[in-house]
PDB file of C-alpha atoms in Angstrom:
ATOM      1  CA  UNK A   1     104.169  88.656 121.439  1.00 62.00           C
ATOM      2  CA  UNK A   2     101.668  89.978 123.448  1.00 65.00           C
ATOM      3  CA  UNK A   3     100.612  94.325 123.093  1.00 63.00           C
ATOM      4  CA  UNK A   4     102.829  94.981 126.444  1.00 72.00           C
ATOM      5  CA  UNK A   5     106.035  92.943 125.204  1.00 74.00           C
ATOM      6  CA  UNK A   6     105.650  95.020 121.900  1.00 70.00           C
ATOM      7  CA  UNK A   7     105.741  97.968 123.511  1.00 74.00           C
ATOM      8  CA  UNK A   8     108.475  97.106 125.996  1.00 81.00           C
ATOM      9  CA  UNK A   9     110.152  96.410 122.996  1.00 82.00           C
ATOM     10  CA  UNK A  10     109.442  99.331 121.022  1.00 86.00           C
ATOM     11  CA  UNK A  11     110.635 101.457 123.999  1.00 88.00           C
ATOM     12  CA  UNK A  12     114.232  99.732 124.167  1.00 90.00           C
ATOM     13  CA  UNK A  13     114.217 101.954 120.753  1.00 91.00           C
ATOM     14  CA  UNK A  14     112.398 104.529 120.517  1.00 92.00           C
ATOM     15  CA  UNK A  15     111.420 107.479 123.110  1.00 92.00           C
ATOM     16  CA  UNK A  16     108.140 107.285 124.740  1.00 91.00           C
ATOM     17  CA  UNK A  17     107.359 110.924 122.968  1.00 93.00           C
ATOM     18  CA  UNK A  18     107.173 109.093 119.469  1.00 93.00           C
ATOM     19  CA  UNK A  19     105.117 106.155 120.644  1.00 92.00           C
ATOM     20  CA  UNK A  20     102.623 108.567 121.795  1.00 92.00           C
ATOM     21  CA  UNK A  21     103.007 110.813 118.337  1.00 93.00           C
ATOM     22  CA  UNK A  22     101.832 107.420 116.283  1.00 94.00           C
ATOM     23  CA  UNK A  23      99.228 106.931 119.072  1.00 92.00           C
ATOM     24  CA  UNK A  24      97.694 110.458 118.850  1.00 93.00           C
ATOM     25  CA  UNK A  25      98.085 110.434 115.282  1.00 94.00           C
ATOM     26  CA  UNK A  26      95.805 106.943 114.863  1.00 94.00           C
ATOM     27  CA  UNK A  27      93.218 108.235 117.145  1.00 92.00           C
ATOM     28  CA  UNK A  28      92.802 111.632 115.723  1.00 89.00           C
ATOM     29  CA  UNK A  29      89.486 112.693 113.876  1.00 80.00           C
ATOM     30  CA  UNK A  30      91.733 114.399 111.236  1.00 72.00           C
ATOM     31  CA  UNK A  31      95.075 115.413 110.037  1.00 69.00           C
ATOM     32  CA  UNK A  32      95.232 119.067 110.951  1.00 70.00           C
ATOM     33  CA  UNK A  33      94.870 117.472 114.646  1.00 69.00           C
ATOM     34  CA  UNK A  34      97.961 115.600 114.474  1.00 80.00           C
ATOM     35  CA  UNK A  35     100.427 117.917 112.760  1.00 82.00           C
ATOM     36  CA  UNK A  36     102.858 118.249 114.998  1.00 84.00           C
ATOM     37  CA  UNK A  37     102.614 114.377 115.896  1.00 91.00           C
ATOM     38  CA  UNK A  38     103.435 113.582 112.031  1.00 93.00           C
ATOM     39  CA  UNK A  39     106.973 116.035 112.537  1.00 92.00           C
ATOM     40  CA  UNK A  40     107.826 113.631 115.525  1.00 93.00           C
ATOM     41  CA  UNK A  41     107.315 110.478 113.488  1.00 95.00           C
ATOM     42  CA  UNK A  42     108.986 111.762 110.462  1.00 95.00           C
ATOM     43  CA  UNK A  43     112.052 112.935 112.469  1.00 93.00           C
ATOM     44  CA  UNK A  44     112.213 109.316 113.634  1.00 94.00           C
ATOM     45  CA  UNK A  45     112.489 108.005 110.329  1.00 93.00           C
ATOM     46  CA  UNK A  46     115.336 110.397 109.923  1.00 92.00           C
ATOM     47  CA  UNK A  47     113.689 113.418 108.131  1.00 94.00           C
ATOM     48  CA  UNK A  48     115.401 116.484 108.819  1.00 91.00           C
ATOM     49  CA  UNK A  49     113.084 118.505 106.876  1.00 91.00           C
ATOM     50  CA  UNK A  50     109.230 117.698 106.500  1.00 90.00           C
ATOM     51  CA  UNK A  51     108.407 119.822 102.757  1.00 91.00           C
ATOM     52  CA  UNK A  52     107.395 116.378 101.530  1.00 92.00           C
ATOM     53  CA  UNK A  53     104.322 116.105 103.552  1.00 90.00           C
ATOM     54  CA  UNK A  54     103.206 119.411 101.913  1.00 90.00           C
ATOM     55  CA  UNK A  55     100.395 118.487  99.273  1.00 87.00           C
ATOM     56  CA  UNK A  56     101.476 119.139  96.036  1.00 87.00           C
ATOM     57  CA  UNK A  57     104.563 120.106  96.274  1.00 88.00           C
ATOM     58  CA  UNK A  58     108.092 119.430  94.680  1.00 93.00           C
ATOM     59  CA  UNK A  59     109.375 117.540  97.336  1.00 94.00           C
ATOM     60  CA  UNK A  60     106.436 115.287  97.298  1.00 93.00           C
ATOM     61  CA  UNK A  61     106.457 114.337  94.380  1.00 92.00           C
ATOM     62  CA  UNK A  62     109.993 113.622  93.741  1.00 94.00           C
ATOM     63  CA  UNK A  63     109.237 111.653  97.652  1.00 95.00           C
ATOM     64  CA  UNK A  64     106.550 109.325  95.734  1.00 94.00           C
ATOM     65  CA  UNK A  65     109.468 108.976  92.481  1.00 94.00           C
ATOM     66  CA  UNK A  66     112.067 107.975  95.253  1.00 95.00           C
ATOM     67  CA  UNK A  67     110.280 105.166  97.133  1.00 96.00           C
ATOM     68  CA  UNK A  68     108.729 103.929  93.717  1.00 95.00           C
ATOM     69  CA  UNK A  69     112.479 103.756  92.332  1.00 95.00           C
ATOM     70  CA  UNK A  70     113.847 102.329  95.606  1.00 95.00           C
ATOM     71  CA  UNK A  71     111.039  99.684  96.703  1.00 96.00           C
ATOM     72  CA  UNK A  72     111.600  98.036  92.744  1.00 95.00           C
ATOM     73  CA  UNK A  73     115.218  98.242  92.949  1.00 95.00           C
ATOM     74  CA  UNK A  74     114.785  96.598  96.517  1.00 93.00           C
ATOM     75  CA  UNK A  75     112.074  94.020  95.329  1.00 95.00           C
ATOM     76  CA  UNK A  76     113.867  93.437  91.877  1.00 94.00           C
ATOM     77  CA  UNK A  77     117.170  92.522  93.865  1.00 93.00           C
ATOM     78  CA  UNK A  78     115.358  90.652  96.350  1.00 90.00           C
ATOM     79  CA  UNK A  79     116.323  86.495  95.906  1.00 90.00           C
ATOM     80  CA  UNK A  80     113.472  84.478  95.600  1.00 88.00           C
ATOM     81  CA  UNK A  81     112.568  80.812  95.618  1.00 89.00           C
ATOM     82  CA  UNK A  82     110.731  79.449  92.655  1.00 90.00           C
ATOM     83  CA  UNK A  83     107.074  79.784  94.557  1.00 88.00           C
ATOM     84  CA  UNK A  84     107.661  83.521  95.035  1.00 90.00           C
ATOM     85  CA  UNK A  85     108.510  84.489  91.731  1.00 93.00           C
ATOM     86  CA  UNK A  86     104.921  85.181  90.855  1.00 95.00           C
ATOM     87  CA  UNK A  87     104.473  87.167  94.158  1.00 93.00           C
ATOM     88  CA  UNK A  88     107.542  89.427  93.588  1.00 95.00           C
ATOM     89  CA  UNK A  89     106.186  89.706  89.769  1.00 96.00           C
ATOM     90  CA  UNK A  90     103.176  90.860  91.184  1.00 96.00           C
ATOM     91  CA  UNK A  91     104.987  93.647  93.923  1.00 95.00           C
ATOM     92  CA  UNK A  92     106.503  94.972  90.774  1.00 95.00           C
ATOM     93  CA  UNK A  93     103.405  95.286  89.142  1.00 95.00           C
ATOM     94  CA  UNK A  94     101.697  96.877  92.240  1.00 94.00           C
ATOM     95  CA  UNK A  95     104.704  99.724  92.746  1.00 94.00           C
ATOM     96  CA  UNK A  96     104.502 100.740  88.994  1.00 91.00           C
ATOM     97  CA  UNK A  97     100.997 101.567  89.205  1.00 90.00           C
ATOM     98  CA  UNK A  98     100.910 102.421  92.765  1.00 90.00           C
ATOM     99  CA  UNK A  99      99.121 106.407  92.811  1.00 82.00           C
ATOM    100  CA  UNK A 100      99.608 106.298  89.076  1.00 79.00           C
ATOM    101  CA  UNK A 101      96.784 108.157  87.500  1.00 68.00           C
ATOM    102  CA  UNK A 102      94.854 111.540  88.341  1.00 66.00           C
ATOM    103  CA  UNK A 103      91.576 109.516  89.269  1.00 72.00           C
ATOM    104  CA  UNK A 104      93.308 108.060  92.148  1.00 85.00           C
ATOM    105  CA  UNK A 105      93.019 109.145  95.216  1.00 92.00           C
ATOM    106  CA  UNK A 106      95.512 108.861  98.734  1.00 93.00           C
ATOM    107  CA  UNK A 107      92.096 107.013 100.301  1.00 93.00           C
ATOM    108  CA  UNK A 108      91.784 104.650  97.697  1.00 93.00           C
ATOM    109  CA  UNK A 109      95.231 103.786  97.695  1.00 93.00           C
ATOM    110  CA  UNK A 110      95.761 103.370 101.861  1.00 95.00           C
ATOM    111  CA  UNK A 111      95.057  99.803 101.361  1.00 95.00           C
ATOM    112  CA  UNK A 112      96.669  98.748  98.625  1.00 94.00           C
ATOM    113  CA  UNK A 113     100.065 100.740 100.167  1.00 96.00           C
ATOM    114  CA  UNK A 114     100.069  98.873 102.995  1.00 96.00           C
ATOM    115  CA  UNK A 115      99.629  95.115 101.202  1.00 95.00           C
ATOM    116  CA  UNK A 116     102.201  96.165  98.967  1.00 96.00           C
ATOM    117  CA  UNK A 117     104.738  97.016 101.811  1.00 96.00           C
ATOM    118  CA  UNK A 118     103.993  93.457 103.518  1.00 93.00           C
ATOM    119  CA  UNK A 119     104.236  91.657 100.178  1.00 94.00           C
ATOM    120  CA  UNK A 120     107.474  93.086  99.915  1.00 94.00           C
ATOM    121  CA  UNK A 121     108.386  92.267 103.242  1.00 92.00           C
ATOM    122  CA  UNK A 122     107.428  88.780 102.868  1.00 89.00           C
ATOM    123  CA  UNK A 123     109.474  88.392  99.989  1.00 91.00           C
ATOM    124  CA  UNK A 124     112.398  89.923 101.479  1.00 87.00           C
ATOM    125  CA  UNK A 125     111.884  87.850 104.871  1.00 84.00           C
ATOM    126  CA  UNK A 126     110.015  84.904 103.663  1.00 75.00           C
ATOM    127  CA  UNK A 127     107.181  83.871 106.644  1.00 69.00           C
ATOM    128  CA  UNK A 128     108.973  85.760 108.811  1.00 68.00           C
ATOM    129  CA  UNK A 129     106.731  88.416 108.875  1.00 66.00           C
ATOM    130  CA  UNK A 130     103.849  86.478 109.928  1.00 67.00           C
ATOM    131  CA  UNK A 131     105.193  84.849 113.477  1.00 69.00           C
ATOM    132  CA  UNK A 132     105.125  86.792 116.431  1.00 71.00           C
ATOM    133  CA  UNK A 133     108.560  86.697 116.822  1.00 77.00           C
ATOM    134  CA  UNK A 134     109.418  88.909 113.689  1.00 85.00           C
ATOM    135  CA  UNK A 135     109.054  92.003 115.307  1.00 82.00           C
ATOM    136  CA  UNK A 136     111.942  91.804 117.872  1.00 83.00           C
ATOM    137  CA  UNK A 137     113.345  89.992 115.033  1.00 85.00           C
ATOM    138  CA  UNK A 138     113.115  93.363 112.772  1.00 88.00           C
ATOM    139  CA  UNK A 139     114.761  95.114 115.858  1.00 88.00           C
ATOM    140  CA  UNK A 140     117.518  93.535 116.860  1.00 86.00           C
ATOM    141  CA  UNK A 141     118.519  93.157 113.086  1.00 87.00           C
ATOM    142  CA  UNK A 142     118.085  96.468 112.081  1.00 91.00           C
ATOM    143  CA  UNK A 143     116.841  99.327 114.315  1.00 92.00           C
ATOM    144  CA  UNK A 144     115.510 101.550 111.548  1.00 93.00           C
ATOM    145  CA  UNK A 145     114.031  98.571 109.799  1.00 93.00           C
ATOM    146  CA  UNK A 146     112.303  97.650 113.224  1.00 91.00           C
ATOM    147  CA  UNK A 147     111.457 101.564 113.684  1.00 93.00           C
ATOM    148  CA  UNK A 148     109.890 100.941 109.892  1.00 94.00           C
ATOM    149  CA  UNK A 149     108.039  97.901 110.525  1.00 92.00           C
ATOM    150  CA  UNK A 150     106.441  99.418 114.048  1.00 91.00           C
ATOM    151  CA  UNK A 151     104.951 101.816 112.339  1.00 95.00           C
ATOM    152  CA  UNK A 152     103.175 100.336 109.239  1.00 95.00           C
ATOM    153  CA  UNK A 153     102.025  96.983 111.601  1.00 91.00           C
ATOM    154  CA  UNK A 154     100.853  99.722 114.040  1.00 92.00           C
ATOM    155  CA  UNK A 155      98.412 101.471 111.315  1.00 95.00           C
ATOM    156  CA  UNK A 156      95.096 100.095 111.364  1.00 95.00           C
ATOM    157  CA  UNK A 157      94.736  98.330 108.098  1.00 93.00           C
ATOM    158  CA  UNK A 158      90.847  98.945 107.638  1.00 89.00           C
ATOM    159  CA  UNK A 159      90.969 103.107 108.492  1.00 89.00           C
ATOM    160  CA  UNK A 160      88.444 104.958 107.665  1.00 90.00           C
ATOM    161  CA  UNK A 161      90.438 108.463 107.607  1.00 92.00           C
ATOM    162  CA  UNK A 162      90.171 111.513 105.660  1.00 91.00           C
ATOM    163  CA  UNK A 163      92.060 112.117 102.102  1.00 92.00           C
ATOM    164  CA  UNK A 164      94.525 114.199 103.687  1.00 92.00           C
ATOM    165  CA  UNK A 165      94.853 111.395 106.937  1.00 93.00           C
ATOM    166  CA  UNK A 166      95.904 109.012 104.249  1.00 94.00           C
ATOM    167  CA  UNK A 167      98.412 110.745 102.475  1.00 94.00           C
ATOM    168  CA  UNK A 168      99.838 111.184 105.391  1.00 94.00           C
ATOM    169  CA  UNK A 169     100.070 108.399 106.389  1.00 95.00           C
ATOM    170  CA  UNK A 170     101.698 106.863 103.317  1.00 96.00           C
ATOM    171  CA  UNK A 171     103.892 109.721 102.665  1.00 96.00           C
ATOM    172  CA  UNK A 172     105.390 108.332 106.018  1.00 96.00           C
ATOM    173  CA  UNK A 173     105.791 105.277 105.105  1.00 95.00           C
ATOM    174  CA  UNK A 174     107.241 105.790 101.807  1.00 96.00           C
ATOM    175  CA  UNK A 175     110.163 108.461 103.520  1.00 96.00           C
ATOM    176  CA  UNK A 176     111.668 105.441 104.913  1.00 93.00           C
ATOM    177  CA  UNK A 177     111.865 103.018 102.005  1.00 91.00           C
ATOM    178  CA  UNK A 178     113.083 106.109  99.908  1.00 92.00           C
ATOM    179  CA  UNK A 179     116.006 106.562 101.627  1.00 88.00           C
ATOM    180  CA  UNK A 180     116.428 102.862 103.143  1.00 83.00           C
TER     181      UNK A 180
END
């Protein structure tokens, strides 16, 4: 699927204003740039209330408990074949000690967020997730799950953003699978 079908795409489901909110906020230097872009893309996840991308607080932290709980119970009740069983092991593994300890930081863990989240997808959709096709796939299946899926394929996996850019940018991530 070439860039401009994806985007024709994404537009059959989302509004143009959104598109442009992940846009601005990918480009941006730095997070206090993009504030009111991360409200947009939040709302479109379904947040009616954005506390949780407050550093520190409650709400984030019971936001990080949430989509730790919810991605094992998803991954754990996930039916594999025999060959993935070592791969879904292994996504277990990685959301238990996903931003686990006090030495680790949002930055260090952008990368390992987003291979966890396409492990998980993988075993949930098999090679799906690898074809071109899988993204009007994600869609037509499930809207929010396609809204989902635009987003984290649209981050750039190798970023080189800010602390407070990455947490972000998880924290946005994880509000969907929390309440998915």
């Amino acid at each position: 699927m070439s860039n401009e079908e994806w985007k024709t795409l994404v537009t059959e489901f989302i509004d143009t204003k959104t598109i442009n909110a992940l846009d601005t906020f990918i480009a941006a230097d730095d997070s206090a740039a993009c504030s009111s872009q991360t409200d947009v893309i939040a709302r479109v996840f379904g947040a009616t209330d954005t506390s949780f991308l407050q550093s520190g607080s409650e709400q984030e932290q019971k936001l990080i408990q949430s989509f730790k709980n919810n991605l094992s119970l998803l991954v754990e009740k996930t039916w594999v074949e025999k060959s993935d069983i070592e791969l879904k092991e292994h996504v277990l593994y990685q959301v238990g000690q996903f931003y686990n300890n006090a030495s680790c930081t949002w930055k260090d863990s952008y990368v390992p967020f987003l291979d966890m989240i396409n492990k998980a997808v993988q075993l949930m959709f098999g090679q799906q997730p690898h074809s071109e096709q899988f993204n009007a796939w994600a869609f037509r299946i499930d809207p929010e799950f396609g809204i989902f899926w635009w987003y984290i394929s649209s981050l750039p996996h190798d970023a080189v953003w800010s602390e407070e850019k990455c947490r972000i940018a998880i924290l946005l991530g994880m509000y969907f699978l929390a309440n998915y």
